[in-house]
Tab-separated table of C-alpha atoms and ligand atoms in Angstrom:
chain	number	residue	atom	x	y	z
A	1	MET	CA	-0.038	0.015	-0.024
A	2	ARG	CA	1.019	3.596	-0.630
A	3	PHE	CA	0.295	6.004	1.968
A	4	VAL	CA	-0.260	9.458	1.274
A	5	LEU	CA	-0.568	12.089	4.107
A	6	LEU	CA	-3.221	14.970	3.346
A	7	THR	CA	-2.936	17.672	5.919
A	8	GLY	CA	-6.523	19.618	5.881
A	9	GLY	CA	-7.810	16.181	4.463
A	10	ALA	CA	-11.165	16.845	5.805
A	11	GLY	CA	-11.667	20.090	4.271
A	12	TYR	CA	-13.239	21.071	0.754
A	13	ILE	CA	-10.556	20.318	-1.426
A	14	GLY	CA	-8.792	17.424	0.525
A	15	SER	CA	-11.672	15.568	1.021
A	16	HIS	CA	-12.628	15.369	-2.767
A	17	THR	CA	-8.877	14.644	-3.380
A	18	TYR	CA	-9.176	12.054	-0.879
A	19	LEU	CA	-11.682	10.125	-2.950
A	20	ALA	CA	-9.709	10.536	-6.385
A	21	LEU	CA	-6.519	9.098	-4.542
A	22	HIS	CA	-8.659	6.238	-3.252
A	23	ALA	CA	-9.863	5.963	-6.856
A	24	ALA	CA	-6.271	5.993	-7.971
A	25	GLY	CA	-5.352	3.024	-5.629
A	26	LEU	CA	-3.722	5.025	-3.205
A	27	THR	CA	-4.221	5.101	0.511
A	28	PRO	CA	-4.740	8.759	1.939
A	29	VAL	CA	-4.292	9.358	5.485
A	30	ILE	CA	-5.877	12.719	7.009
A	31	LEU	CA	-4.448	14.858	9.472
A	32	ASP	CA	-6.661	17.495	10.556
A	33	ASP	CA	-7.419	19.814	13.476
A	34	PHE	CA	-11.146	20.299	12.453
A	35	SER	CA	-10.520	24.046	13.048
A	36	ASN	CA	-12.511	24.965	9.703
A	37	SER	CA	-13.895	21.280	8.701
A	38	SER	CA	-16.339	18.841	10.112
A	39	PRO	CA	-15.610	15.229	11.485
A	40	VAL	CA	-18.974	14.380	9.505
A	41	VAL	CA	-16.770	14.356	6.451
A	42	LEU	CA	-15.290	11.257	7.605
A	43	GLU	CA	-18.503	9.074	7.808
A	44	ARG	CA	-19.273	10.421	4.293
A	45	LEU	CA	-15.983	9.615	2.980
A	46	GLN	CA	-16.296	5.877	4.575
A	47	ARG	CA	-19.805	5.839	2.995
A	48	LEU	CA	-18.307	6.767	-0.367
A	49	THR	CA	-15.238	4.333	-0.491
A	50	GLY	CA	-16.920	1.447	1.704
A	51	GLN	CA	-13.888	1.660	3.583
A	52	PRO	CA	-12.715	2.806	6.929
A	53	VAL	CA	-10.899	6.250	6.881
A	54	LEU	CA	-7.637	6.813	8.201
A	55	CYS	CA	-7.457	10.145	10.141
A	56	GLU	CA	-5.872	11.810	13.172
A	57	ARG	CA	-6.916	14.872	14.885
A	58	GLY	CA	-4.190	17.040	15.254
A	59	SER	CA	-2.064	20.199	14.197
A	60	VAL	CA	0.463	20.062	11.379
A	61	ALA	CA	2.291	22.506	13.670
A	62	ASP	CA	2.735	19.413	15.966
A	63	LYS	CA	6.328	18.309	14.707
A	64	ALA	CA	6.446	15.134	16.798
A	65	ARG	CA	3.055	13.961	16.017
A	66	VAL	CA	3.528	14.380	12.381
A	67	GLN	CA	7.049	12.751	12.425
A	68	ALA	CA	5.325	9.743	14.146
A	69	LEU	CA	2.558	9.714	11.614
A	70	ILE	CA	4.922	9.690	8.615
A	71	GLU	CA	7.099	6.991	10.289
A	72	ARG	CA	4.084	4.749	11.092
A	73	TYR	CA	2.773	4.760	7.678
A	74	LYS	CA	5.870	5.105	5.920
A	75	MET	CA	4.144	8.018	3.773
A	76	THR	CA	5.213	8.067	-0.050
A	77	ALA	CA	4.339	11.693	0.046
A	78	VAL	CA	2.500	14.751	1.478
A	79	ILE	CA	-0.059	17.057	0.344
A	80	HIS	CA	-0.476	20.240	2.284
A	81	PHE	CA	-3.793	21.493	2.053
A	82	ALA	CA	-4.126	22.720	5.819
A	83	GLY	CA	-4.127	26.478	5.981
A	84	PHE	CA	-6.410	29.296	6.362
A	85	LYS	CA	-7.811	31.260	3.480
A	86	ALA	CA	-10.136	34.166	4.421
A	87	VAL	CA	-8.702	37.563	2.898
A	88	GLY	CA	-10.353	39.600	4.962
A	89	GLU	CA	-9.632	37.846	8.338
A	90	SER	CA	-5.990	38.001	7.127
A	91	VAL	CA	-6.160	41.666	7.076
A	92	ALA	CA	-7.691	41.761	10.733
A	93	GLN	CA	-5.509	39.045	12.167
A	94	PRO	CA	-2.255	38.599	10.283
A	95	LEU	CA	-0.226	36.930	13.206
A	96	LYS	CA	-2.910	34.164	13.059
A	97	TYR	CA	-2.215	33.705	9.396
A	98	PHE	CA	1.787	33.926	9.691
A	99	ALA	CA	1.476	31.449	12.381
A	100	ASN	CA	-0.748	28.924	10.801
A	101	ASN	CA	0.154	29.022	7.267
A	102	LEU	CA	3.906	29.940	7.532
A	103	GLY	CA	4.660	28.265	11.283
A	104	GLY	CA	2.693	25.427	9.795
A	105	MET	CA	4.596	24.913	6.896
A	106	VAL	CA	7.868	25.098	8.268
A	107	SER	CA	7.077	22.428	11.010
A	108	LEU	CA	5.669	20.119	8.549
A	109	LEU	CA	8.641	20.610	6.517
A	110	GLN	CA	11.115	19.940	9.301
A	111	ALA	CA	9.092	17.012	10.077
A	112	MET	CA	9.376	15.449	6.348
A	113	ASP	CA	13.112	16.240	6.575
A	114	ALA	CA	13.786	14.621	9.589
A	115	THR	CA	11.905	11.325	8.432
A	116	ASP	CA	13.566	11.287	4.671
A	117	CYS	CA	9.977	11.730	3.250
A	118	ARG	CA	10.793	14.707	0.906
A	119	THR	CA	7.949	14.479	-1.574
A	120	LEU	CA	5.166	17.386	-1.503
A	121	LEU	CA	2.548	18.920	-3.169
A	122	PHE	CA	1.902	22.227	-2.066
A	123	SER	CA	-1.566	24.322	-2.126
A	124	SER	CA	-0.881	27.363	-3.479
A	125	SER	CA	-3.410	29.812	-5.345
A	126	ALA	CA	-3.983	32.178	-8.306
A	127	THR	CA	-3.683	34.844	-5.472
A	128	VAL	CA	0.161	34.875	-5.784
A	129	TYR	CA	-0.485	36.768	-9.178
A	130	GLY	CA	-1.693	39.663	-7.372
A	131	ASP	CA	-3.377	42.251	-10.061
A	132	PRO	CA	-2.201	40.720	-13.383
A	133	ALA	CA	-1.223	42.767	-16.376
A	134	THR	CA	-3.027	40.570	-18.564
A	135	VAL	CA	-4.987	37.325	-18.856
A	136	PRO	CA	-4.362	34.625	-19.334
A	137	ILE	CA	-2.156	33.954	-16.846
A	138	THR	CA	1.249	31.967	-17.329
A	139	GLU	CA	3.362	30.549	-14.402
A	140	GLN	CA	5.898	32.935	-15.672
A	141	PHE	CA	3.926	36.000	-14.558
A	142	PRO	CA	5.235	37.916	-11.759
A	143	ARG	CA	4.218	37.436	-8.129
A	144	SER	CA	2.694	39.937	-6.007
A	145	TYR	CA	0.322	40.006	-2.812
A	146	THR	CA	-2.472	42.138	-1.628
A	147	ASN	CA	-2.959	40.786	1.599
A	148	PRO	CA	-1.387	39.004	4.512
A	149	TYR	CA	-3.273	35.721	3.052
A	150	GLY	CA	-1.811	36.038	-0.277
A	151	HIS	CA	1.837	36.885	1.252
A	152	THR	CA	1.564	33.570	3.277
A	153	LYS	CA	1.373	31.818	-0.045
A	154	LEU	CA	4.104	33.761	-1.965
A	155	VAL	CA	6.253	33.099	1.141
A	156	CYS	CA	5.536	29.490	1.338
A	157	GLU	CA	6.439	28.748	-2.402
A	158	ASP	CA	9.895	30.654	-1.753
A	159	MET	CA	10.265	28.300	1.288
A	160	LEU	CA	10.001	25.311	-1.507
A	161	SER	CA	12.225	26.504	-3.716
A	162	ALA	CA	15.147	27.450	-1.166
A	163	LEU	CA	14.651	23.950	0.024
A	164	CYS	CA	14.457	22.248	-3.321
A	165	ALA	CA	17.953	24.548	-4.093
A	166	SER	CA	19.350	23.140	-0.856
A	167	ASN	CA	18.840	19.476	-1.230
A	168	PRO	CA	18.252	17.625	-4.594
A	169	ALA	CA	16.099	15.160	-2.726
A	170	TRP	CA	13.220	17.079	-2.543
A	171	ARG	CA	10.473	16.519	-5.092
A	172	VAL	CA	7.895	19.508	-4.701
A	173	GLY	CA	4.862	20.188	-7.056
A	174	VAL	CA	3.319	23.698	-6.212
A	175	LEU	CA	-0.203	23.807	-7.790
A	176	ARG	CA	-1.803	27.429	-8.099
A	177	TYR	CA	-5.813	26.894	-7.842
A	178	PHE	CA	-7.926	29.070	-9.530
A	179	ASN	CA	-11.529	29.436	-8.243
A	180	PRO	CA	-12.449	25.737	-6.984
A	181	VAL	CA	-16.532	25.328	-6.855
A	182	GLY	CA	-18.749	22.624	-6.993
A	183	ALA	CA	-19.056	19.275	-5.127
A	184	HIS	CA	-18.938	15.436	-5.395
A	185	PRO	CA	-22.083	14.200	-7.877
A	186	SER	CA	-23.051	12.348	-5.024
A	187	GLY	CA	-24.149	15.453	-2.872
A	188	LEU	CA	-22.563	13.678	0.049
A	189	ILE	CA	-19.375	16.051	0.344
A	190	GLY	CA	-18.998	19.579	-0.712
A	191	GLU	CA	-17.917	23.104	0.389
A	192	ASP	CA	-19.360	24.333	3.685
A	193	PRO	CA	-18.227	27.517	4.745
A	194	SER	CA	-18.643	29.016	8.489
A	195	GLY	CA	-20.724	31.898	8.657
A	196	LEU	CA	-21.316	34.137	5.757
A	197	PRO	CA	-19.414	32.771	2.707
A	198	ASN	CA	-16.465	34.860	1.227
A	199	ASN	CA	-16.744	33.302	-1.857
A	200	LEU	CA	-19.322	33.703	-4.946
A	201	MET	CA	-20.345	30.133	-5.450
A	202	PRO	CA	-21.470	29.311	-2.152
A	203	TYR	CA	-23.312	32.360	-1.720
A	204	VAL	CA	-24.967	31.756	-4.741
A	205	ALA	CA	-26.122	28.420	-3.485
A	206	GLN	CA	-26.971	29.727	-0.055
A	207	VAL	CA	-29.285	32.388	-2.058
A	208	ALA	CA	-30.850	29.816	-4.055
A	209	VAL	CA	-31.728	27.642	-1.368
A	210	GLY	CA	-33.447	30.451	0.599
A	211	LYS	CA	-30.720	31.175	3.426
A	212	ARG	CA	-30.230	34.671	2.141
A	213	PRO	CA	-32.370	37.017	0.467
A	214	PHE	CA	-30.094	38.446	-2.236
A	215	LEU	CA	-26.658	38.423	-3.836
A	216	ASN	CA	-24.146	41.461	-3.405
A	217	VAL	CA	-22.370	41.530	-6.633
A	218	TYR	CA	-19.249	43.526	-5.795
A	219	GLY	CA	-18.772	46.143	-8.884
A	220	ARG	CA	-20.444	46.711	-12.175
A	221	ASP	CA	-17.736	49.021	-14.060
A	222	TYR	CA	-14.924	46.572	-14.364
A	223	ALA	CA	-13.221	46.722	-17.962
A	224	THR	CA	-14.953	43.139	-18.528
A	225	PRO	CA	-17.776	42.347	-20.832
A	226	ASP	CA	-20.471	42.790	-18.683
A	227	GLY	CA	-18.676	44.833	-15.927
A	228	THR	CA	-18.527	42.330	-13.421
A	229	GLY	CA	-15.616	40.394	-12.382
A	230	VAL	CA	-14.266	37.482	-14.495
A	231	ARG	CA	-12.734	34.304	-12.836
A	232	ASP	CA	-11.513	31.028	-13.956
A	233	TYR	CA	-13.876	28.467	-11.872
A	234	ILE	CA	-12.963	25.014	-11.675
A	235	HIS	CA	-14.696	22.027	-10.782
A	236	VAL	CA	-13.348	20.455	-7.392
A	237	GLU	CA	-13.658	17.105	-9.081
A	238	ASP	CA	-11.372	18.228	-11.884
A	239	LEU	CA	-9.059	20.082	-9.361
A	240	ALA	CA	-8.989	16.502	-7.650
A	241	ALA	CA	-7.902	14.787	-10.492
A	242	GLY	CA	-5.106	17.475	-11.227
A	243	HIS	CA	-3.594	16.511	-7.658
A	244	VAL	CA	-3.806	12.828	-8.651
A	245	ALA	CA	-2.097	13.873	-12.063
A	246	ALA	CA	0.651	15.904	-10.036
A	247	LEU	CA	1.290	13.508	-7.611
A	248	GLN	CA	1.865	10.569	-10.226
A	249	LYS	CA	4.283	12.908	-12.046
A	250	LEU	CA	6.111	13.718	-8.891
A	251	LEU	CA	6.428	10.319	-8.188
A	252	SER	CA	7.609	9.094	-11.435
A	253	ALA	CA	9.788	12.048	-12.867
A	254	SER	CA	12.908	13.748	-11.113
A	255	GLU	CA	11.655	17.536	-11.842
A	256	ASN	CA	10.076	20.005	-9.547
A	257	PHE	CA	7.347	22.024	-11.164
A	258	THR	CA	4.585	25.001	-10.232
A	259	VAL	CA	1.633	24.758	-12.218
A	260	ASN	CA	-1.602	26.471	-12.828
A	261	LEU	CA	-4.718	24.206	-12.093
A	262	GLY	CA	-7.505	26.106	-13.990
A	263	THR	CA	-9.788	25.556	-16.779
A	264	GLY	CA	-8.142	28.444	-19.040
A	265	GLN	CA	-11.888	30.151	-19.115
A	266	GLY	CA	-13.293	33.038	-17.545
A	267	TYR	CA	-16.786	33.601	-16.452
A	268	SER	CA	-18.195	36.737	-14.963
A	269	VAL	CA	-20.236	37.038	-11.854
A	270	LEU	CA	-23.602	37.798	-13.868
A	271	GLU	CA	-22.611	34.544	-16.127
A	272	VAL	CA	-22.302	32.383	-13.027
A	273	VAL	CA	-25.519	33.566	-11.526
A	274	ARG	CA	-27.638	32.827	-14.956
A	275	ALA	CA	-25.905	29.261	-15.094
A	276	PHE	CA	-26.955	28.659	-11.521
A	277	GLU	CA	-30.497	29.840	-11.843
A	278	GLN	CA	-30.476	27.274	-15.018
A	279	ALA	CA	-29.017	24.507	-13.106
A	280	SER	CA	-31.444	25.119	-10.030
A	281	GLY	CA	-34.389	26.111	-11.440
A	282	GLN	CA	-34.314	28.945	-8.478
A	283	LEU	CA	-34.311	32.793	-8.845
A	284	VAL	CA	-31.060	34.333	-7.450
A	285	PRO	CA	-31.709	37.924	-6.892
A	286	CYS	CA	-28.865	40.410	-7.190
A	287	GLN	CA	-27.940	43.860	-5.947
A	288	PHE	CA	-25.134	45.910	-7.330
A	289	ALA	CA	-22.746	46.875	-4.704
A	290	PRO	CA	-19.387	48.747	-4.529
A	291	ARG	CA	-16.195	47.047	-5.667
A	292	ARG	CA	-14.717	44.637	-3.018
A	293	SER	CA	-11.408	45.882	-1.774
A	294	GLY	CA	-8.419	43.995	-3.417
A	295	ASP	CA	-10.822	42.590	-6.056
A	296	VAL	CA	-8.993	42.365	-9.577
A	297	ALA	CA	-11.091	42.536	-12.948
A	298	GLN	CA	-10.162	39.357	-14.617
A	299	CYS	CA	-8.190	36.440	-13.474
A	300	TYR	CA	-7.889	33.162	-15.758
A	301	ALA	CA	-5.267	30.530	-16.484
A	302	ASP	CA	-3.174	29.822	-19.183
A	303	ALA	CA	-3.686	25.988	-18.563
A	304	SER	CA	-1.525	24.750	-21.085
A	305	LEU	CA	1.385	23.661	-19.200
A	306	ALA	CA	-0.953	21.522	-16.721
A	307	HIS	CA	-1.872	19.658	-19.948
A	308	SER	CA	1.546	19.377	-21.563
A	309	LEU	CA	3.200	18.268	-18.231
A	310	LEU	CA	0.576	16.318	-16.386
A	311	ASN	CA	-1.498	15.344	-19.257
A	312	TRP	CA	-4.567	16.661	-17.226
A	313	ARG	CA	-7.148	19.125	-17.923
A	314	ALA	CA	-10.243	20.334	-16.560
A	315	THR	CA	-13.616	18.431	-18.450
A	316	ARG	CA	-16.278	19.849	-16.356
A	317	THR	CA	-18.399	22.792	-17.663
A	318	LEU	CA	-19.952	25.719	-15.658
A	319	ALA	CA	-23.260	24.051	-15.822
A	320	ASP	CA	-21.522	21.100	-14.351
A	321	MET	CA	-20.335	22.817	-11.490
A	322	CYS	CA	-23.623	24.729	-10.659
A	323	ALA	CA	-25.537	21.597	-10.961
A	324	ASP	CA	-23.077	19.736	-8.387
A	325	ALA	CA	-22.882	22.770	-6.189
A	326	TRP	CA	-26.690	22.935	-6.193
A	327	HIS	CA	-27.208	19.075	-5.454
A	328	TRP	CA	-24.896	19.354	-2.508
A	329	GLN	CA	-26.649	22.840	-1.372
A	330	SER	CA	-30.098	21.309	-1.461
A	331	CYS	CA	-29.269	18.069	0.075
A	332	ASN	CA	-27.383	19.592	2.730
A	333	PRO	CA	-28.783	23.211	3.314
A	334	ASP	CA	-26.859	23.705	6.524
A	335	GLY	CA	-23.586	22.000	5.442
A	336	TYR	CA	-22.452	19.186	7.687
A	337	ARG	CA	-24.243	20.528	10.752
B	1	UD1	C1	-10.941	35.039	-3.297
B	1	UD1	C2	-9.703	35.938	-2.647
B	1	UD1	C3	-8.621	34.780	-3.077
B	1	UD1	C4	-8.480	33.668	-2.738
B	1	UD1	C5	-10.046	32.661	-3.138
B	1	UD1	C6	-9.951	31.580	-2.630
B	1	UD1	C7	-10.375	37.898	-2.552
B	1	UD1	C8	-10.170	39.274	-2.820
B	1	UD1	N1	-9.882	37.040	-3.030
B	1	UD1	O1	-10.440	34.867	-4.688
B	1	UD1	O2	-7.377	35.579	-2.589
B	1	UD1	O3	-7.645	32.766	-2.914
B	1	UD1	O4	-11.085	33.571	-2.654
B	1	UD1	O5	-10.597	31.582	-1.241
B	1	UD1	O6	-11.076	37.926	-1.366
B	1	UD1	N2	-18.485	38.174	-5.810
B	1	UD1	C9	-19.307	39.154	-5.643
B	1	UD1	N3	-20.427	38.853	-4.549
B	1	UD1	C10	-19.866	38.152	-3.665
B	1	UD1	C11	-18.816	37.102	-3.487
B	1	UD1	C12	-17.738	37.253	-4.578
B	1	UD1	O7	-20.056	39.842	-6.625
B	1	UD1	O8	-20.449	37.638	-2.461
B	1	UD1	C13	-17.450	38.507	-6.808
B	1	UD1	C14	-16.165	39.111	-6.424
B	1	UD1	O9	-16.079	40.383	-6.526
B	1	UD1	C15	-15.213	38.261	-7.616
B	1	UD1	C16	-16.162	37.081	-7.860
B	1	UD1	O10	-17.202	36.973	-7.067
B	1	UD1	O11	-15.516	38.908	-8.911
B	1	UD1	C17	-15.129	35.980	-7.020
B	1	UD1	O12	-15.048	35.875	-5.749
B	1	UD1	P1	-14.500	35.022	-4.886
B	1	UD1	O13	-15.358	33.531	-5.008
B	1	UD1	O14	-14.519	35.298	-3.608
B	1	UD1	O15	-13.171	34.758	-5.429
B	1	UD1	P2	-11.902	35.385	-5.605
B	1	UD1	O16	-12.233	36.895	-5.152
B	1	UD1	O17	-11.485	35.261	-7.228
């Protein structure tokens, strides 16, 4: 059996990747402190795989614990999802982000180094491109940040570069996610934000299911076809498959890589709303609001490197993303609660 440690494996992207790894014949082991996820996910994963879920409740910053876990299972690789990701919160509480996202990363890397487990996929983000000068965005674009959350992603990438330069035994894949949305088609797992959703798709889903009266559309005067922000939404199932492809590459080749995981196609806020209304048969009332601070007009990937390097590309459409997000939301109006 080949075991793969998933830090933050009970979260939104981690849980979908868990299923994709399992289907690919690997054995994922979850380490999660459940600070932003629910243990109910574990029951759902067990139902979907028909097998008990290997999971430890704990922090990625507990170095002794992580070392013991890596040794116990002789982990083949680690996928590091664990991290905070709310932009506004990171502006209000930067130390929380530095401690968890940077401190957690250093501790994890030390545990990996000490146990000679040096194969890692890291969850980075298109946020490292800041406000891109043009679109589509290639991996060569300059990096910047506009908030502490984005800064932590950038610094983590730099830590990994330094580590790889220091020791050729490290095998590292940096995955820059665009906008993950949607859910597993079973409706059993999906995105479950706590409180008011920050991101568009879960907010739209909560309006459609009647939990919130309307969507605030942040900005209608961007230089985009309909004036609203354009993003590269990617189905979380495609993203999960991207992790399997990236891990296979990392295990079979002797190169490190940094790659965009997106579809290469941008959609505006209003296009997403229309697609969601179609998929759900519900109305999604909208109100225009001022631009949200830190938002960019357009952000979508040049996804060609992922295709040539990993032989992976996203296949699900915006309609699929909305249909699966709606299925999850309508089956679980209160998420995992
Ligand atoms: C946001 C973060 C980004 C982070 C990513 C993943 C900001 C500024 N950016 O990306 O750093 O990596 O989430 O967590 O927060 N929108 C509305 N109404 C809403 C919510 C969103 O109109 O209630 C619009 C936004 O203005 C934007 C689009 O929908 O044009 C997508 O927003 P969102 O889902 O928050 O993603 P990003 O801003 O791309």
